[in-house]
PDB file of C-alpha atoms in Angstrom:
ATOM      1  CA  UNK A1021     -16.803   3.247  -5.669  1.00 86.00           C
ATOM      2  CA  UNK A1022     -14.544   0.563  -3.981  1.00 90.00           C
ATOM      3  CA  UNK A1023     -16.925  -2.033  -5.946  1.00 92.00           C
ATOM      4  CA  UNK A1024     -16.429  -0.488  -8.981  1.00 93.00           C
ATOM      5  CA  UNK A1025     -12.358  -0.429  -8.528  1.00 94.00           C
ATOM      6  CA  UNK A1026     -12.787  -3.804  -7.945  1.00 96.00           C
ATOM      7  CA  UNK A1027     -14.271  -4.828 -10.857  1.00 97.00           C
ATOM      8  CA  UNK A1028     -11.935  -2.778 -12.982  1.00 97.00           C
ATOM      9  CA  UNK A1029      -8.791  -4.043 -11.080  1.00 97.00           C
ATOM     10  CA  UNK A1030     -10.092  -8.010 -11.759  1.00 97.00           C
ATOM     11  CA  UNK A1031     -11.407  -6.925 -15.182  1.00 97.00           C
ATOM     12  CA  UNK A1032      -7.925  -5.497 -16.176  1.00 98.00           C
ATOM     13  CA  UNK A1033      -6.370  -8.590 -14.807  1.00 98.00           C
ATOM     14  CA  UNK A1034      -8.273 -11.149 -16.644  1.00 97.00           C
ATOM     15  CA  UNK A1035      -7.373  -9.323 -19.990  1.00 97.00           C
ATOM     16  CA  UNK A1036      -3.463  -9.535 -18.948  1.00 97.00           C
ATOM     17  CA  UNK A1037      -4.060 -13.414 -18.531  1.00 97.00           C
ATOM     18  CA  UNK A1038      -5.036 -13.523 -21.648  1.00 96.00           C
ATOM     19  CA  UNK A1039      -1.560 -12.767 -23.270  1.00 95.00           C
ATOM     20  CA  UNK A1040       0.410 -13.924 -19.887  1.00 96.00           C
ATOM     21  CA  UNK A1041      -0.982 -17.146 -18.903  1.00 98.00           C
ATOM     22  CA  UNK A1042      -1.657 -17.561 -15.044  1.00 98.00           C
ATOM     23  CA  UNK A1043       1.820 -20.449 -15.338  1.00 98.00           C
ATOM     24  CA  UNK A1044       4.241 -17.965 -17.162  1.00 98.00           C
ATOM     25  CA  UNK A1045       3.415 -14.969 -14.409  1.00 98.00           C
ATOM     26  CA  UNK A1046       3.626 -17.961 -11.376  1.00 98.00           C
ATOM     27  CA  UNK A1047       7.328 -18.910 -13.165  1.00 98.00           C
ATOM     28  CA  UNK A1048       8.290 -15.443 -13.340  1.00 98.00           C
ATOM     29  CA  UNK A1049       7.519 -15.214  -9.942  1.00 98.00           C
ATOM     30  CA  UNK A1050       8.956 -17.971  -8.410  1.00 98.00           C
ATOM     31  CA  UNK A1051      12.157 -17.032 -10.636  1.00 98.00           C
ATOM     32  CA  UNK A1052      12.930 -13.413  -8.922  1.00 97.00           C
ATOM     33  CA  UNK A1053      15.654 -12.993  -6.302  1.00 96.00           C
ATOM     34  CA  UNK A1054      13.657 -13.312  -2.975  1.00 97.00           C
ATOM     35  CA  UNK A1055      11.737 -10.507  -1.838  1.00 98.00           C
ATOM     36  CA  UNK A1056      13.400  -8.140   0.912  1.00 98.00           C
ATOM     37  CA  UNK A1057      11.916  -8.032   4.392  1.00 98.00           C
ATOM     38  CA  UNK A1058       9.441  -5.226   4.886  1.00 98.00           C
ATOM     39  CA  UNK A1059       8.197  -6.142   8.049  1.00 97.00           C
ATOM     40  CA  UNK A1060      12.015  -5.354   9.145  1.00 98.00           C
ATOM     41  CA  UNK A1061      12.055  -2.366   7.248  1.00 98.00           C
ATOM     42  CA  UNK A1062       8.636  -1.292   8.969  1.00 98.00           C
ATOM     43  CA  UNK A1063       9.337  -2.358  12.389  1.00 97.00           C
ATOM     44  CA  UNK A1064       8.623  -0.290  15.268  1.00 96.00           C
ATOM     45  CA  UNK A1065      11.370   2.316  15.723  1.00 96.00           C
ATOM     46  CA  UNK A1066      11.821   4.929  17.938  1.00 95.00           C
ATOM     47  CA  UNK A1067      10.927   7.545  15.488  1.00 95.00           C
ATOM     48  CA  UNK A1068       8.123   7.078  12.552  1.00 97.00           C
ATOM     49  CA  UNK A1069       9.236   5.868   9.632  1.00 98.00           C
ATOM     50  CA  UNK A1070       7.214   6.873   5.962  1.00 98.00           C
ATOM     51  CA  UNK A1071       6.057   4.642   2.837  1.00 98.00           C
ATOM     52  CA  UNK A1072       6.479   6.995   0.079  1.00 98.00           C
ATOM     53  CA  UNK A1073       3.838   6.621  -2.601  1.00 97.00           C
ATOM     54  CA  UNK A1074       3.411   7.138  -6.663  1.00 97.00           C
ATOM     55  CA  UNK A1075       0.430   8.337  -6.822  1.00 96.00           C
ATOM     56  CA  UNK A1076      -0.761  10.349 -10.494  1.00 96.00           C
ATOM     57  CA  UNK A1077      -4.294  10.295  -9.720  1.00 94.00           C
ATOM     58  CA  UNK A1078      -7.180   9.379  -7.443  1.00 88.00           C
ATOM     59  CA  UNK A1079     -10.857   9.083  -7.808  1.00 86.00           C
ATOM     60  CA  UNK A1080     -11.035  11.849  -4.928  1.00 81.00           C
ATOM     61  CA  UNK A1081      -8.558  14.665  -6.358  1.00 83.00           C
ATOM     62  CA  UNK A1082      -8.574  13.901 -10.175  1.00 89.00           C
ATOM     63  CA  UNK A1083      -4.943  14.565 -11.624  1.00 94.00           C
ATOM     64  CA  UNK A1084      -2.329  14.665  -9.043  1.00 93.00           C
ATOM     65  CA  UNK A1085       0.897  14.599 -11.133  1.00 92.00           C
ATOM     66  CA  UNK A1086       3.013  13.657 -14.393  1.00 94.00           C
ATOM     67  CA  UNK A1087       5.251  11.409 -12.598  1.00 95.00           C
ATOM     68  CA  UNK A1088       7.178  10.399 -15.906  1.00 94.00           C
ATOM     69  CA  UNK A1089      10.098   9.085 -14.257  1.00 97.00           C
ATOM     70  CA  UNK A1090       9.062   6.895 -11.660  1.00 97.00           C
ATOM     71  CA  UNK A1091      11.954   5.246 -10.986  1.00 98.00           C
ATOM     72  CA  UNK A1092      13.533   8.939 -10.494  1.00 97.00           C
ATOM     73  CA  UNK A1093      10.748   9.951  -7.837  1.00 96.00           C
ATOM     74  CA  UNK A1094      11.300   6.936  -5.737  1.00 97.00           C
ATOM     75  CA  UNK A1095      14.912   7.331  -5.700  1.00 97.00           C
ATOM     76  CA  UNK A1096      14.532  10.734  -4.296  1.00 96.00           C
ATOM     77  CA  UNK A1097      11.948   9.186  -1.794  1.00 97.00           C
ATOM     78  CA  UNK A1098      14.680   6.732  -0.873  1.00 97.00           C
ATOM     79  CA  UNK A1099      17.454   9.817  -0.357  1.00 96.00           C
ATOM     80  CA  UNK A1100      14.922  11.550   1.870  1.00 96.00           C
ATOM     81  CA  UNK A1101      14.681   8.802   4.201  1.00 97.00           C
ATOM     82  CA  UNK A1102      11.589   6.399   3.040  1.00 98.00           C
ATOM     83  CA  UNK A1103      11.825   2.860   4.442  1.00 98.00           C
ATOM     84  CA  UNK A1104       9.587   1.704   2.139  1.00 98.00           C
ATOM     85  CA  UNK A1105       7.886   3.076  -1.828  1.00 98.00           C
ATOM     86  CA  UNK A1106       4.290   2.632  -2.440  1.00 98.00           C
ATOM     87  CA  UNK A1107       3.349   1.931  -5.985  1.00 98.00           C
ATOM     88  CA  UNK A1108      -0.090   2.540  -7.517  1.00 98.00           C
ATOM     89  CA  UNK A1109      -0.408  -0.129  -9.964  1.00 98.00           C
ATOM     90  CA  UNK A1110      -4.693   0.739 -10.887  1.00 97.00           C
ATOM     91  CA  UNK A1111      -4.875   2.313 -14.015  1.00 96.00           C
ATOM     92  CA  UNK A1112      -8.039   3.401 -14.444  1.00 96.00           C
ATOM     93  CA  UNK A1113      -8.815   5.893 -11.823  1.00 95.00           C
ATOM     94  CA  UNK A1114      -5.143   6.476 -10.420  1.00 96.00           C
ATOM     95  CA  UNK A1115      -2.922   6.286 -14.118  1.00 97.00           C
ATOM     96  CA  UNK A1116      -0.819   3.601 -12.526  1.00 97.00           C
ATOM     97  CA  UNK A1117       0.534   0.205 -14.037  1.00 97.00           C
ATOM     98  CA  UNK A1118       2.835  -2.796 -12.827  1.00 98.00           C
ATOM     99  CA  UNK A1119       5.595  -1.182 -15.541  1.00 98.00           C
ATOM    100  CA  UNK A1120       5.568   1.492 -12.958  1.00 98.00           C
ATOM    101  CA  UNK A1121       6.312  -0.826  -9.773  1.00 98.00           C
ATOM    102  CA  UNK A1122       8.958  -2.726 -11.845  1.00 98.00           C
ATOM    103  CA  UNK A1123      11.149   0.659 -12.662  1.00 98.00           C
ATOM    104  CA  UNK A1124      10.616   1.396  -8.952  1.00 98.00           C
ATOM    105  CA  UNK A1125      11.795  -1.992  -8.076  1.00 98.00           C
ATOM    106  CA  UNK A1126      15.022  -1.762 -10.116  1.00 98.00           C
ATOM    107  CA  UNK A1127      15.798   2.030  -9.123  1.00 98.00           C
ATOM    108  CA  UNK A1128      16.180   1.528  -5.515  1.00 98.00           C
ATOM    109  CA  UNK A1129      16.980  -0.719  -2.875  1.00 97.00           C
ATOM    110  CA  UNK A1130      14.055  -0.649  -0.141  1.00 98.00           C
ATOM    111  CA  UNK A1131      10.633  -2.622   0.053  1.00 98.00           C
ATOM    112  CA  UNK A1132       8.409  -1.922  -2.160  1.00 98.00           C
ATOM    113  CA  UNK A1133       4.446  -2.187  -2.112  1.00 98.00           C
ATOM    114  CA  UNK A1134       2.122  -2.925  -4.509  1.00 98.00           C
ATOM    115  CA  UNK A1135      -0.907  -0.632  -3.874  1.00 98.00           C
ATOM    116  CA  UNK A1136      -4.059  -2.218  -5.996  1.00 98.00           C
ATOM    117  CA  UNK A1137      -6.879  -3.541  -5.530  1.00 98.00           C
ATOM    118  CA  UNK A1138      -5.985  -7.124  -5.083  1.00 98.00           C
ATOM    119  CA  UNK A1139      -8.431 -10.292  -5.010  1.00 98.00           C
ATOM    120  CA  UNK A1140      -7.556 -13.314  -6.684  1.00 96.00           C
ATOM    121  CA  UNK A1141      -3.947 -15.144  -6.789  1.00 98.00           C
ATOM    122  CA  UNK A1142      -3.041 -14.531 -10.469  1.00 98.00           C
ATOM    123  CA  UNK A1143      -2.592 -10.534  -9.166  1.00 98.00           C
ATOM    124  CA  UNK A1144      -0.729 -11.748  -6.142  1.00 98.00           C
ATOM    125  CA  UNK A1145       1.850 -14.155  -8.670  1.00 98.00           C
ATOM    126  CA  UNK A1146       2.044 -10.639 -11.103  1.00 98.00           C
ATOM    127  CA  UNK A1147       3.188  -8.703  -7.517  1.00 98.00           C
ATOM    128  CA  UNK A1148       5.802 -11.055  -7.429  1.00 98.00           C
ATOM    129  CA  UNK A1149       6.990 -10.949 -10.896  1.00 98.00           C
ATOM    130  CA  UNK A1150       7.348  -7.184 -10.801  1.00 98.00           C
ATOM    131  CA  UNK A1151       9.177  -7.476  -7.991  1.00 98.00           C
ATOM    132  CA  UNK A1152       7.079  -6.720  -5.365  1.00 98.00           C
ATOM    133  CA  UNK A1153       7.668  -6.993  -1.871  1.00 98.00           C
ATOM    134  CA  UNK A1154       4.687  -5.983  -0.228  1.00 98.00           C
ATOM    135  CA  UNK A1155       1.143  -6.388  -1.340  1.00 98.00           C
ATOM    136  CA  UNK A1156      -1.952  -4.778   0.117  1.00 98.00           C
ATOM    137  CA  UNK A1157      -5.100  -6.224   0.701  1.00 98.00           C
ATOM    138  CA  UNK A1158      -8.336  -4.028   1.596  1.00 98.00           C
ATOM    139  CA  UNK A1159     -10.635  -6.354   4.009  1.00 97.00           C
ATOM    140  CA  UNK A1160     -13.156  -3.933   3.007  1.00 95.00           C
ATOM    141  CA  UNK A1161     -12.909  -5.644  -0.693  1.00 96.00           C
ATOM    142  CA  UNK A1162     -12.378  -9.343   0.578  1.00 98.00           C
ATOM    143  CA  UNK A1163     -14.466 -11.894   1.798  1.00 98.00           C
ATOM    144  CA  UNK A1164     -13.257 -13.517   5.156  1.00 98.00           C
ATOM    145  CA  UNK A1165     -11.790 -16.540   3.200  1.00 98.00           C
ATOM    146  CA  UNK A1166     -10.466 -14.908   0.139  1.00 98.00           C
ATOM    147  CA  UNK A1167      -8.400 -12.543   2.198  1.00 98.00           C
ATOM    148  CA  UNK A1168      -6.920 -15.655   4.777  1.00 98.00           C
ATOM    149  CA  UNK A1169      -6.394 -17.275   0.933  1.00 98.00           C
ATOM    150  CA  UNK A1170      -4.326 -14.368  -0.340  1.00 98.00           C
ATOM    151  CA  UNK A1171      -2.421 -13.625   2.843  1.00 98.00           C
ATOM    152  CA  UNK A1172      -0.982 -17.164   2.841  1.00 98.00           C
ATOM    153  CA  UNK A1173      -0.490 -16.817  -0.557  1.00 98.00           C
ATOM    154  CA  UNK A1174       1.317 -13.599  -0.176  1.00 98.00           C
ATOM    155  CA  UNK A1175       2.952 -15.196   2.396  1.00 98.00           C
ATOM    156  CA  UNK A1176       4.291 -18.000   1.050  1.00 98.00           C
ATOM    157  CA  UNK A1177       5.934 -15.806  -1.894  1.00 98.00           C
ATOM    158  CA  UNK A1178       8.018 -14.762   0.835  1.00 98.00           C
ATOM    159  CA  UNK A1179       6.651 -10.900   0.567  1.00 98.00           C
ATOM    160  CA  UNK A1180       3.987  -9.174   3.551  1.00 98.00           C
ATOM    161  CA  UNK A1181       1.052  -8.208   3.406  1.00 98.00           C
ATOM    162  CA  UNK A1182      -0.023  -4.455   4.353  1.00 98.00           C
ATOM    163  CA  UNK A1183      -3.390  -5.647   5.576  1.00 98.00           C
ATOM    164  CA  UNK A1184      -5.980  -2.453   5.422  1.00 98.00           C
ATOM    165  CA  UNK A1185      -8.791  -1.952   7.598  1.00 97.00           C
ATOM    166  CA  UNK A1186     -11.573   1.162   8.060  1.00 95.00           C
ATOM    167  CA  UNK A1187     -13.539   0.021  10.902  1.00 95.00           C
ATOM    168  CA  UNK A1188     -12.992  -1.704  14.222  1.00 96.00           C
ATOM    169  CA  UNK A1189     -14.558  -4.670  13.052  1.00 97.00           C
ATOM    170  CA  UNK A1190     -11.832  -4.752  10.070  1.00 97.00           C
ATOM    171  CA  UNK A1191      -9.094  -4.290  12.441  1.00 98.00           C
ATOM    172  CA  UNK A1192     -10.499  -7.523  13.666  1.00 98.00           C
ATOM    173  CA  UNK A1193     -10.616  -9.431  10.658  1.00 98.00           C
ATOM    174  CA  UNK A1194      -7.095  -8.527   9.163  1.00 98.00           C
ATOM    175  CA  UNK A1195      -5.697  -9.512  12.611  1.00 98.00           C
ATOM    176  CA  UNK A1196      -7.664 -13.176  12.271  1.00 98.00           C
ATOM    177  CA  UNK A1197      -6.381 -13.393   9.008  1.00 98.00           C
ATOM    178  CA  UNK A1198      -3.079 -13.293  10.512  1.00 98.00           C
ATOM    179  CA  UNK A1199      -1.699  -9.650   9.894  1.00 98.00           C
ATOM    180  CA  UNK A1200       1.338  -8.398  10.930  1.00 98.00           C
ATOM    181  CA  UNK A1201       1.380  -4.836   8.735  1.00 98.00           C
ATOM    182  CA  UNK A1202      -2.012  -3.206   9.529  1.00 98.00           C
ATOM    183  CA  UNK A1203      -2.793  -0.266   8.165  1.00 98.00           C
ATOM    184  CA  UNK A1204      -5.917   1.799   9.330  1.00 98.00           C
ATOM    185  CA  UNK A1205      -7.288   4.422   6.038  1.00 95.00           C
ATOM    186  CA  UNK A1206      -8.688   7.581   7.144  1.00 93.00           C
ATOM    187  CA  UNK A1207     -10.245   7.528   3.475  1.00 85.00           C
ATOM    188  CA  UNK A1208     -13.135   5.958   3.820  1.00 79.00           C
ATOM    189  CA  UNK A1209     -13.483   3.790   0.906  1.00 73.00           C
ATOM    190  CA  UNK A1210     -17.371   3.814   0.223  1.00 72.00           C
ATOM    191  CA  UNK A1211     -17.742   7.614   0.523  1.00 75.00           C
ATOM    192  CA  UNK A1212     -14.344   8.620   0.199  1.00 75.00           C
ATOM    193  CA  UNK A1213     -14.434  11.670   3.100  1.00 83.00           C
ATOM    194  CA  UNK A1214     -11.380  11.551   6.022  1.00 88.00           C
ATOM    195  CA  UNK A1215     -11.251  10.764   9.405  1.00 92.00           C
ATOM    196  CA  UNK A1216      -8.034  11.740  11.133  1.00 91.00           C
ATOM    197  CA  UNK A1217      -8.963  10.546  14.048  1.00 95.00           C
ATOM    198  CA  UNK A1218      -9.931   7.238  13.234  1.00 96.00           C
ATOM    199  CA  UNK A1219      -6.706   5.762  12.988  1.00 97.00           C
ATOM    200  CA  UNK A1220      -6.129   6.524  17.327  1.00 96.00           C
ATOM    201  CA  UNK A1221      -9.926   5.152  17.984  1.00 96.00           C
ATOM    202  CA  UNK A1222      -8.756   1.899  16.486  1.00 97.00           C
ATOM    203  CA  UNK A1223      -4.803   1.839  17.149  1.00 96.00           C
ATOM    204  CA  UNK A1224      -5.624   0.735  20.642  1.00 95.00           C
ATOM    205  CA  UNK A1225      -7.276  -2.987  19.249  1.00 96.00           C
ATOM    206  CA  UNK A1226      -3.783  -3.523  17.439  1.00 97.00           C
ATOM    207  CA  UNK A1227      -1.474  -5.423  19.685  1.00 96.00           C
ATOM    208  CA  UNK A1228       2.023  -5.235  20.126  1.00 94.00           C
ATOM    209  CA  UNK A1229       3.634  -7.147  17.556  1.00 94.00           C
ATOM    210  CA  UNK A1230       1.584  -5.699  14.483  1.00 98.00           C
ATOM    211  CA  UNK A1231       2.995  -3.097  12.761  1.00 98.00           C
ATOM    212  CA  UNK A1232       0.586   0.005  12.833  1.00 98.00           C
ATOM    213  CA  UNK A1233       0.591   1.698   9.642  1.00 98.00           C
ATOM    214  CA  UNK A1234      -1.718   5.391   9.410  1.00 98.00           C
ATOM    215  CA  UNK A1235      -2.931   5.595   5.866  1.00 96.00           C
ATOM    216  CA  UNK A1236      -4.195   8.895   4.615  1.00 90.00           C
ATOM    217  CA  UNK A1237      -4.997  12.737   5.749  1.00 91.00           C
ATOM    218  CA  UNK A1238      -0.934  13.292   5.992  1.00 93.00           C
ATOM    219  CA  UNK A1239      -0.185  16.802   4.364  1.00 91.00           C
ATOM    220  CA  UNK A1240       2.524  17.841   7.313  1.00 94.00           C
ATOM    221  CA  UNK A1241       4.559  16.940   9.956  1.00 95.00           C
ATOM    222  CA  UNK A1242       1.730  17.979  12.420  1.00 96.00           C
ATOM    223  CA  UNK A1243      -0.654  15.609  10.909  1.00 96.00           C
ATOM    224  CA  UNK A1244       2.945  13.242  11.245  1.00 97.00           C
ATOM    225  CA  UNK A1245       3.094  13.873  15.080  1.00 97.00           C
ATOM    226  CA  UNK A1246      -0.815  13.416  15.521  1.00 97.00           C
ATOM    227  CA  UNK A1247      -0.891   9.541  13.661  1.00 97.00           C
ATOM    228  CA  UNK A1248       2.424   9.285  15.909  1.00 97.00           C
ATOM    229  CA  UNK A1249       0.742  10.507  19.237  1.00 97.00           C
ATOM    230  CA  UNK A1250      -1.711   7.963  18.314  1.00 97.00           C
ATOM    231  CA  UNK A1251       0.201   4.883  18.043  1.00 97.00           C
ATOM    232  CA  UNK A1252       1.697   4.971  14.508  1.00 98.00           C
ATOM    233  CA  UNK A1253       4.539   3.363  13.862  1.00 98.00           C
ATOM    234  CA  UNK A1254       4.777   3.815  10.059  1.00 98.00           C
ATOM    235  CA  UNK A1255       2.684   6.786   7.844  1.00 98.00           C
ATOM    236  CA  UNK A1256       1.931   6.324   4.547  1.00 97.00           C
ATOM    237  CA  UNK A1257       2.128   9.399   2.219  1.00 95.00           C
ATOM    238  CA  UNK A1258       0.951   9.926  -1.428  1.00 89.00           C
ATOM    239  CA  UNK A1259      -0.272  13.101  -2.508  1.00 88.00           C
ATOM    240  CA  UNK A1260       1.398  15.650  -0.049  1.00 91.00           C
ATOM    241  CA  UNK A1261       4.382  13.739  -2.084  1.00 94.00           C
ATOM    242  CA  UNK A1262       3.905  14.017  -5.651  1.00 91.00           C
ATOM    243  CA  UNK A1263       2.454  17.490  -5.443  1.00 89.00           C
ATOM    244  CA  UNK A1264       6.145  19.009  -3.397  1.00 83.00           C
ATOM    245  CA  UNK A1265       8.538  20.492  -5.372  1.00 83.00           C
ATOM    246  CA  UNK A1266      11.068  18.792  -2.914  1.00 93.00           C
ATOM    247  CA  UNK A1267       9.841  15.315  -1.846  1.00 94.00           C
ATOM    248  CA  UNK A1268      12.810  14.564  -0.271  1.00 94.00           C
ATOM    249  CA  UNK A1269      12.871  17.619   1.737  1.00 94.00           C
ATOM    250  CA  UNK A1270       9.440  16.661   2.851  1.00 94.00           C
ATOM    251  CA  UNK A1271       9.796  13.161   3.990  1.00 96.00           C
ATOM    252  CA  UNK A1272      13.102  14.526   5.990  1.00 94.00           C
ATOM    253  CA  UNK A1273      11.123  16.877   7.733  1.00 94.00           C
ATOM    254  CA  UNK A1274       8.117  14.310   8.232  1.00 95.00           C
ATOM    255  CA  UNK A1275      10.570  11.860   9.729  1.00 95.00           C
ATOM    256  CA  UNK A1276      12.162  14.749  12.089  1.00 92.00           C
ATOM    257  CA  UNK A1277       8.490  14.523  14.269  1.00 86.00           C
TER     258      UNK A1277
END
């Protein structure tokens, strides 16, 4: 499966190259106001703070929800206390698209992330242009050298890198590469079943410093105050989102743990 999103994601990126050259998307880039500082936004706290997501879909649950007003979703993520919107941009198995991070991006005035599946530099520049402030990169999906590659690249856009690792030896990797947002998945990636606990078996190997961001398996503020037992200093939340009928509501009471 994560090969195959992959190979869409690059596929679907190549065919936008071919009517935005890989120079117009680096100009647009380099011509946005410079990205705000997520790795502020995201620092340790003393209470857990929540990325947000807009999620329609996923290759695990199908159809998740309309979401025809993005921009209105995030705003509401934003008045519930978010410190940071996620933004599907795949569009193949999760209905997203970059139009969607850009009407997120000019709707509300926290970090947001591009969540795709990233691995060459014209997707990185395209971040950028949409107004991006985060990127994620699987090390799952990257070789060793492609993901240093991106993270400097991401880097040097002046946006951070949510770094994303499902085993202890990808914990290891992302921190080589230089992470300072690490996010362990409870998803795993291959087979697509959840682990809870997987995020505290590997929170430990993250040193002080690094951001720790739990990804996944968060449906309530109890499975809030586990990650955060566990070393979390940052949840990520998608699809316990998008399916409340008060999102807002939710992420207060998430952020209450």
């Amino acid at each position: 499966m994560l090969d195959d999103l992959y190979a869409g994601a690059v596929a679907d990126a190549a065919a936008r190259r071919e009517s935005l050259p890989f120079a117009a998307v680096e100009a647009a880039a380099l011509s946005r106001d410079p990205a705000l500082d997520a790795r502020a936004a995201l620092a340790p706290a003393d209470r857990v703070k929540v990325i947000a997501e807009v999620k329609r879909a996923s290759p695990s649950r199908g159809h998740l929800s309309t979401i025809a007003d993005p921009a209105s979703l995030a705003l509401s993520y934003a008045a519930g206390g978010a410190s940071a919107i996620s933004v599907l941009t795949e569009g193949r198995k999760f209905k997203g698209s970059l139009a969607d991070l850009e009407a997120v991006r000019a709707a509300v005035d926290v970090p947001v992330l591009r969540k795709d599946f990233i691995a060459d530099a014209y997707q990185v520049f395209e971040a950028r242009a949409a107004g991006a402030d985060l990127v994620l990169l699987i090390v799952a999906g990257l070789e060793q050298r492609r993901l240093v590659e991106l993270h400097d690249l991401v880097r040097q856009l002046g946006m951070t890198a949510l770094i994303e690792a499902h085993s202890a030896d990808e914990v290891s990797r992302g921190l080589d590469a230089g992470a300072t947002v690490l996010g362990v998945n409870a998803r795993d990636l291959t087979t697509f079943e959840l682990d809870r606990d997987l995020f505290g078996r590997l929170s430990g190997s993250i040193p002080a410093g690094v951001t720790r961001v739990a990804e996944s398996a968060v449906s309530s503020p109890d499975d809030v105050a586990h990650y955060r037992r566990s070393g979390a200093d940052v949840v990520l939340v998608g699809e316990a989102l998008v399916t409340h009928g008060d999102p807002a509501d939710a992420i207060t009471r998430f952020l209450e743990v």
